[in-house]
Amino acid sequence: MSPLQKKFLDLKKEKKAVVLAHNYQPKEIQEVADYVGDSLGLSYEAQKADGDCILFCGVHFMAETAKIVNPGKKVLMPDLEAGCSLADSCPADKLRAYLEENPGLYVVSYVNCTAAVKAQSDVICTSGNAEKIVGRVPEDREILFLPDRNLGDWVIQKTGRKMRLWDGDCYVHMEFTASSIDKIRREHPEARVVAHPECTRAVRALADEVCSTEKMVGYCKNSTARAFIVVTEEGMLHRLRREMPDRQFIAGPTDRCACGECRYMKMNTLAKAVEALESLSPELVLSREVIERARAPIERMLDWSRN
Ligand code: 13P
Ligand code: SF4
């Protein structure tokens, strides 16, 4: 353990902080978090977090979700500017205008959207439960699925349910192409390919398994294969290698490089996380009105997902 990690753990204890980290966080943060997981797991952990504050190591919309499900808790982030290109692709005012022009739609929003968009939604989903959530929407309602058209397309493939798709995407997952994945697959014929549903249909078609980041851990653990090509943000490899040191994990390459890094996730550093605990800032603040309006669709998801 590095001296900075030791300092972080001492501060975490002193400030009675609960540290939640997404699977895409840098390795040195994952190693000292109380919980590392996907968006769905992080929402449950945030809901039941006790302690004096939550330090959320992930991106802004995830920390917003933590605040909405546990509003009495102070929520800190290492860097409040850590956003998400996918959440940015659906501005709240654009959605409002669309819904005014197209009344009656049932809005299923992927958790990668702002609190102001969640506040206009009927139910939220994550990549871990999207299929299940869409399956619970009354048959007679037309669904608008937002903001990720690739995840939406995957849910359509899985459920056969027609949905209108918002035209958004994640810039990281869009960089994986059928040719880059086909090439690495041919170089490692023994390896299984696991891909995130934010990848395009052409990339997903080359995968042995398409699933959320958390389900990737379970898939690899239960597989008899020894090597895996992981087609998602590269932070995922730290989690997989930590839990399965005896297996080989190969980063899915893009056409340009083997990086696959989310620049927003990587805005959080251990040094910033230490500072956040020392100063108990920056704090994520949401208006009471947005919290109230966004809570119902999130709680509906947590409820539908549990049952
Ligand atoms: P998960 O919900 O699978 O953790 O994915 C979150 C995300 O931001 C994917 O890009
Ligand atoms: Fe957003 Fe993509 Fe980064 Fe996930 S990987 S946080 S969807 S920009």
Coordinates of C-alpha atoms and ligand atoms in Angstrom, one line a residue:
M1 CA 0.0 0.0 0.0
S2 CA 1.3 3.5 -0.9
P3 CA 1.8 6.2 1.8
L4 CA -1.1 8.2 0.0
Q5 CA -3.4 5.2 0.2
K6 CA -2.5 4.8 4.0
K7 CA -3.3 8.5 4.5
F8 CA -6.6 8.1 2.6
L9 CA -7.6 5.2 4.8
D10 CA -6.8 7.1 8.0
L11 CA -8.9 10.0 6.8
K12 CA -11.7 7.8 5.8
K13 CA -11.9 6.4 9.4
E14 CA -11.5 9.8 11.0
K15 CA -14.3 11.4 8.9
K16 CA -16.5 8.3 9.1
A17 CA -16.8 8.3 5.3
V18 CA -18.2 5.6 3.1
V19 CA -16.2 5.3 -0.1
L20 CA -18.0 4.1 -3.2
A21 CA -16.1 3.6 -6.4
H22 CA -17.1 2.6 -9.9
N23 CA -15.4 -0.3 -11.7
Y24 CA -13.8 2.3 -14.1
Q25 CA -11.9 4.1 -11.4
P26 CA -8.1 4.2 -11.2
K27 CA -6.6 1.1 -9.6
E28 CA -5.2 3.0 -6.5
I29 CA -8.8 4.3 -5.7
Q30 CA -10.4 0.9 -6.3
E31 CA -7.9 -0.6 -3.8
V32 CA -9.0 1.6 -0.9
A33 CA -12.8 1.9 -1.5
D34 CA -15.4 0.3 0.7
Y35 CA -17.3 -0.9 -2.3
V36 CA -16.4 -1.2 -6.0
G37 CA -19.1 -2.0 -8.5
D38 CA -21.4 -1.0 -11.4
S39 CA -24.1 1.7 -11.4
L40 CA -26.8 -0.6 -10.0
G41 CA -24.7 -1.9 -7.1
L42 CA -23.5 1.6 -6.3
S43 CA -27.1 2.8 -6.1
Y44 CA -28.0 0.1 -3.6
E45 CA -24.8 0.8 -1.6
A46 CA -25.5 4.5 -1.5
Q47 CA -29.1 3.9 -0.4
K48 CA -28.0 2.0 2.7
A49 CA -24.8 3.9 3.4
D50 CA -24.4 5.0 7.0
G51 CA -21.4 7.0 8.3
D52 CA -21.2 10.8 8.2
C53 CA -20.7 11.2 4.4
I54 CA -20.3 9.4 1.1
L55 CA -17.2 10.0 -1.0
F56 CA -18.4 9.0 -4.5
C57 CA -15.6 8.1 -6.9
G58 CA -17.3 7.9 -10.2
V59 CA -18.9 10.4 -12.5
H60 CA -21.3 13.2 -11.7
F61 CA -24.6 11.5 -12.6
M62 CA -23.7 8.6 -10.3
A63 CA -23.0 10.9 -7.4
E64 CA -26.3 12.6 -8.1
T65 CA -28.1 9.2 -7.9
A66 CA -26.4 8.6 -4.5
K67 CA -27.7 11.9 -3.2
I68 CA -31.2 11.3 -4.5
V69 CA -31.5 7.9 -2.8
N70 CA -29.8 9.0 0.4
P71 CA -30.6 12.8 0.6
G72 CA -29.7 13.2 4.2
K73 CA -26.1 12.3 3.5
K74 CA -23.4 14.7 2.5
V75 CA -22.1 13.4 -0.9
L76 CA -18.5 14.4 -1.9
M77 CA -16.7 13.8 -5.1
P78 CA -12.9 13.9 -5.8
D79 CA -13.7 16.1 -8.8
L80 CA -17.1 17.7 -9.4
E81 CA -16.3 18.2 -13.1
A82 CA -16.2 14.5 -13.8
G83 CA -19.1 14.4 -16.3
C84 CA -20.2 11.9 -19.0
S85 CA -20.5 12.4 -22.8
L86 CA -23.6 10.2 -22.8
A87 CA -25.4 12.2 -20.1
D88 CA -24.5 15.3 -22.0
S89 CA -26.2 14.0 -25.1
C90 CA -29.6 14.4 -23.5
P91 CA -30.0 18.0 -22.1
A92 CA -33.0 18.4 -19.8
D93 CA -34.5 21.3 -21.9
K94 CA -34.3 19.3 -25.1
L95 CA -36.1 16.3 -23.5
R96 CA -38.8 18.7 -22.1
A97 CA -39.4 20.1 -25.6
Y98 CA -39.5 16.6 -27.1
L99 CA -42.0 15.3 -24.5
E100 CA -44.2 18.3 -25.1
E101 CA -44.3 17.6 -28.8
N102 CA -44.8 13.8 -28.2
P103 CA -47.1 13.4 -25.2
G104 CA -48.0 10.0 -23.7
L105 CA -44.6 8.4 -24.0
Y106 CA -43.3 6.2 -21.2
V107 CA -39.8 7.4 -20.5
V108 CA -37.2 4.8 -19.5
S109 CA -34.0 6.5 -18.8
Y110 CA -30.6 4.8 -18.5
V111 CA -29.0 5.9 -15.3
N112 CA -26.3 7.8 -17.3
C113 CA -28.3 11.0 -17.4
T114 CA -28.6 14.1 -15.3
A115 CA -30.9 14.4 -12.3
A116 CA -33.0 16.9 -14.2
V117 CA -33.6 14.3 -16.9
K118 CA -34.3 11.6 -14.3
A119 CA -36.9 14.0 -12.9
Q120 CA -38.8 13.8 -16.2
S121 CA -38.6 10.0 -16.4
D122 CA -41.1 7.3 -15.5
V123 CA -38.4 4.7 -14.5
I124 CA -34.6 4.5 -14.5
C125 CA -32.5 1.5 -15.6
T126 CA -28.9 0.5 -15.6
S127 CA -27.1 -1.8 -18.0
G128 CA -27.4 -4.5 -15.3
N129 CA -31.2 -4.4 -15.3
A130 CA -32.4 -2.7 -18.5
E131 CA -34.0 -5.8 -19.9
K132 CA -35.9 -6.5 -16.7
I133 CA -37.1 -2.9 -16.3
V134 CA -38.3 -2.6 -19.9
G135 CA -40.1 -6.0 -19.4
R136 CA -42.1 -4.4 -16.6
V137 CA -43.4 -1.4 -18.6
P138 CA -47.1 -1.8 -19.3
E139 CA -47.6 -3.3 -22.8
D140 CA -50.0 -0.6 -24.0
R141 CA -47.4 2.2 -23.5
E142 CA -45.0 3.4 -26.1
I143 CA -41.5 3.6 -24.7
L144 CA -38.9 6.4 -25.2
F145 CA -35.6 4.9 -24.2
L146 CA -32.8 7.4 -23.5
P147 CA -30.0 8.5 -23.8
D148 CA -28.0 5.6 -25.2
R149 CA -29.2 4.3 -28.6
N150 CA -26.8 1.3 -28.4
L151 CA -28.0 0.0 -25.1
G152 CA -31.6 0.7 -26.3
D153 CA -30.9 -1.3 -29.4
W154 CA -29.5 -4.2 -27.3
V155 CA -32.7 -4.2 -25.1
I156 CA -34.8 -4.3 -28.3
Q157 CA -32.8 -7.3 -29.5
K158 CA -33.2 -9.0 -26.1
T159 CA -36.9 -8.3 -25.5
G160 CA -38.4 -7.8 -29.0
R161 CA -40.1 -4.7 -27.6
K162 CA -40.3 -1.7 -30.0
M163 CA -39.0 1.5 -28.5
R164 CA -38.2 5.0 -29.6
L165 CA -34.4 5.6 -29.1
W166 CA -32.8 8.9 -28.1
D167 CA -29.8 9.5 -30.4
G168 CA -27.0 9.5 -27.7
D169 CA -23.9 7.5 -27.2
C170 CA -20.8 7.0 -25.1
Y171 CA -17.7 8.2 -26.8
V172 CA -15.5 5.5 -25.2
H173 CA -17.6 2.6 -26.3
M174 CA -18.1 4.1 -29.8
E175 CA -14.3 3.8 -30.3
F176 CA -14.4 0.0 -30.4
T177 CA -15.1 -1.2 -33.9
A178 CA -15.9 -4.5 -35.5
S179 CA -12.5 -4.6 -37.2
S180 CA -10.5 -3.8 -34.0
I181 CA -12.3 -6.5 -32.0
D182 CA -12.3 -9.0 -34.8
K183 CA -8.5 -8.5 -35.2
I184 CA -7.8 -9.1 -31.5
R185 CA -10.2 -12.1 -31.4
R186 CA -8.2 -13.7 -34.2
E187 CA -4.9 -13.0 -32.3
H188 CA -6.4 -14.8 -29.2
P189 CA -8.7 -17.5 -30.5
E190 CA -8.8 -19.1 -27.0
A191 CA -10.1 -16.0 -25.3
R192 CA -13.8 -15.2 -24.6
V193 CA -15.0 -11.8 -25.6
V194 CA -17.1 -9.8 -23.1
A195 CA -18.5 -6.4 -24.2
H196 CA -20.6 -3.7 -22.6
P197 CA -24.0 -3.0 -24.2
E198 CA -23.0 0.6 -24.9
C199 CA -20.9 -0.9 -27.8
T200 CA -22.4 -0.8 -31.3
R201 CA -24.4 -3.7 -32.6
A202 CA -21.5 -4.8 -34.9
V203 CA -19.2 -5.0 -31.9
R204 CA -21.7 -6.8 -29.7
A205 CA -22.2 -9.4 -32.4
L206 CA -18.6 -10.4 -32.0
A207 CA -18.9 -10.9 -28.2
D208 CA -19.5 -14.2 -26.3
E209 CA -21.3 -12.2 -23.6
V210 CA -22.8 -8.7 -23.5
C211 CA -23.4 -7.4 -20.0
S212 CA -22.9 -4.7 -17.3
T213 CA -19.5 -4.2 -15.7
E214 CA -20.6 -6.1 -12.6
K215 CA -22.0 -9.0 -14.5
M216 CA -18.6 -9.3 -16.4
V217 CA -17.0 -10.3 -13.0
G218 CA -19.6 -13.1 -12.5
Y219 CA -19.3 -14.2 -16.2
C220 CA -15.5 -14.5 -16.0
K221 CA -15.6 -16.3 -12.6
N222 CA -18.1 -18.9 -13.9
S223 CA -16.4 -19.5 -17.2
T224 CA -14.0 -22.3 -17.9
A225 CA -12.0 -20.1 -20.2
R226 CA -8.6 -18.7 -18.9
A227 CA -8.4 -15.6 -21.1
F228 CA -10.9 -12.8 -21.8
I229 CA -11.0 -9.9 -24.2
V230 CA -12.7 -7.1 -22.2
V231 CA -14.5 -4.5 -24.4
T232 CA -15.2 -1.7 -22.1
E233 CA -13.4 1.1 -20.2
E234 CA -9.9 0.0 -19.1
G235 CA -10.5 0.5 -15.4
M236 CA -12.6 -2.7 -15.5
L237 CA -9.3 -4.7 -16.0
H238 CA -8.1 -3.7 -12.5
R239 CA -11.2 -5.1 -10.9
L240 CA -11.0 -8.4 -12.9
R241 CA -7.3 -8.9 -12.4
R242 CA -7.6 -8.3 -8.6
E243 CA -10.4 -10.8 -8.3
M244 CA -9.0 -13.4 -10.7
P245 CA -5.2 -13.1 -10.7
D246 CA -4.9 -16.5 -12.3
R247 CA -6.7 -15.5 -15.5
Q248 CA -5.6 -13.4 -18.4
F249 CA -7.5 -10.2 -19.2
I250 CA -6.8 -8.4 -22.5
A251 CA -8.0 -4.9 -23.1
G252 CA -10.3 -4.6 -26.1
P253 CA -8.4 -2.3 -28.5
T254 CA -9.8 0.5 -30.6
D255 CA -8.6 1.2 -34.2
R256 CA -6.2 3.8 -32.8
C257 CA -4.9 2.3 -29.6
A258 CA -5.4 -0.1 -26.8
C259 CA -6.4 2.6 -24.3
G260 CA -10.2 2.7 -24.0
E261 CA -10.0 5.2 -21.2
C262 CA -12.9 7.4 -20.1
R263 CA -11.4 10.9 -19.6
Y264 CA -14.2 11.8 -17.1
M265 CA -13.7 8.7 -14.9
K266 CA -9.9 9.4 -14.9
M267 CA -10.4 13.0 -13.6
N268 CA -10.7 11.4 -10.2
T269 CA -7.3 10.8 -8.7
L270 CA -6.3 9.5 -5.3
A271 CA -4.7 12.8 -4.4
K272 CA -8.0 14.6 -5.1
A273 CA -9.8 12.0 -3.1
V274 CA -7.5 12.6 -0.1
E275 CA -8.2 16.4 -0.5
A276 CA -11.9 15.8 -0.6
L277 CA -11.8 13.9 2.7
E278 CA -9.5 16.5 4.3
S279 CA -11.7 19.4 3.4
L280 CA -15.1 17.6 3.1
S281 CA -15.5 19.2 -0.3
P282 CA -16.4 19.5 -3.1
E283 CA -19.9 18.6 -2.1
L284 CA -22.5 17.6 -4.6
V285 CA -25.6 19.7 -4.1
L286 CA -29.1 19.2 -5.6
S287 CA -32.2 21.2 -5.1
R288 CA -34.9 19.6 -2.9
E289 CA -37.3 19.8 -5.9
V290 CA -35.1 17.8 -8.2
I291 CA -34.4 15.3 -5.5
E292 CA -38.1 14.8 -4.9
R293 CA -38.9 14.4 -8.6
A294 CA -36.0 12.2 -9.5
R295 CA -36.5 9.9 -6.5
A296 CA -39.7 8.1 -7.6
P297 CA -38.3 6.8 -11.0
I298 CA -35.1 5.6 -9.3
E299 CA -36.9 3.9 -6.4
R300 CA -39.2 2.3 -9.0
M301 CA -36.1 0.8 -10.6
L302 CA -34.6 -0.4 -7.4
D303 CA -37.9 -1.9 -6.5
W304 CA -38.6 -3.6 -9.9
S305 CA -35.0 -4.8 -10.0
R306 CA -35.1 -6.4 -6.6
N307 CA -38.4 -8.3 -7.3
Ligands
13P1 P1 -22.2 0.0 -15.6 O1 -23.6 0.3 -15.2 O2 -22.2 -1.3 -16.4 O3 -21.3 0.1 -14.5 O4 -21.8 1.1 -16.7 C1 -21.7 2.4 -16.4 C2 -21.0 3.2 -17.5 O5 -20.8 4.4 -17.4 C3 -20.7 2.5 -18.7 O6 -20.0 3.3 -19.5
SF4_2 FE1 -20.0 8.2 -19.6 FE2 -18.9 6.6 -21.4 FE3 -17.5 7.6 -19.4 FE4 -19.4 5.7 -18.9 S1 -17.5 5.4 -20.1 S2 -19.0 7.5 -17.7 S3 -20.9 6.3 -20.5 S4 -18.4 8.8 -21.0

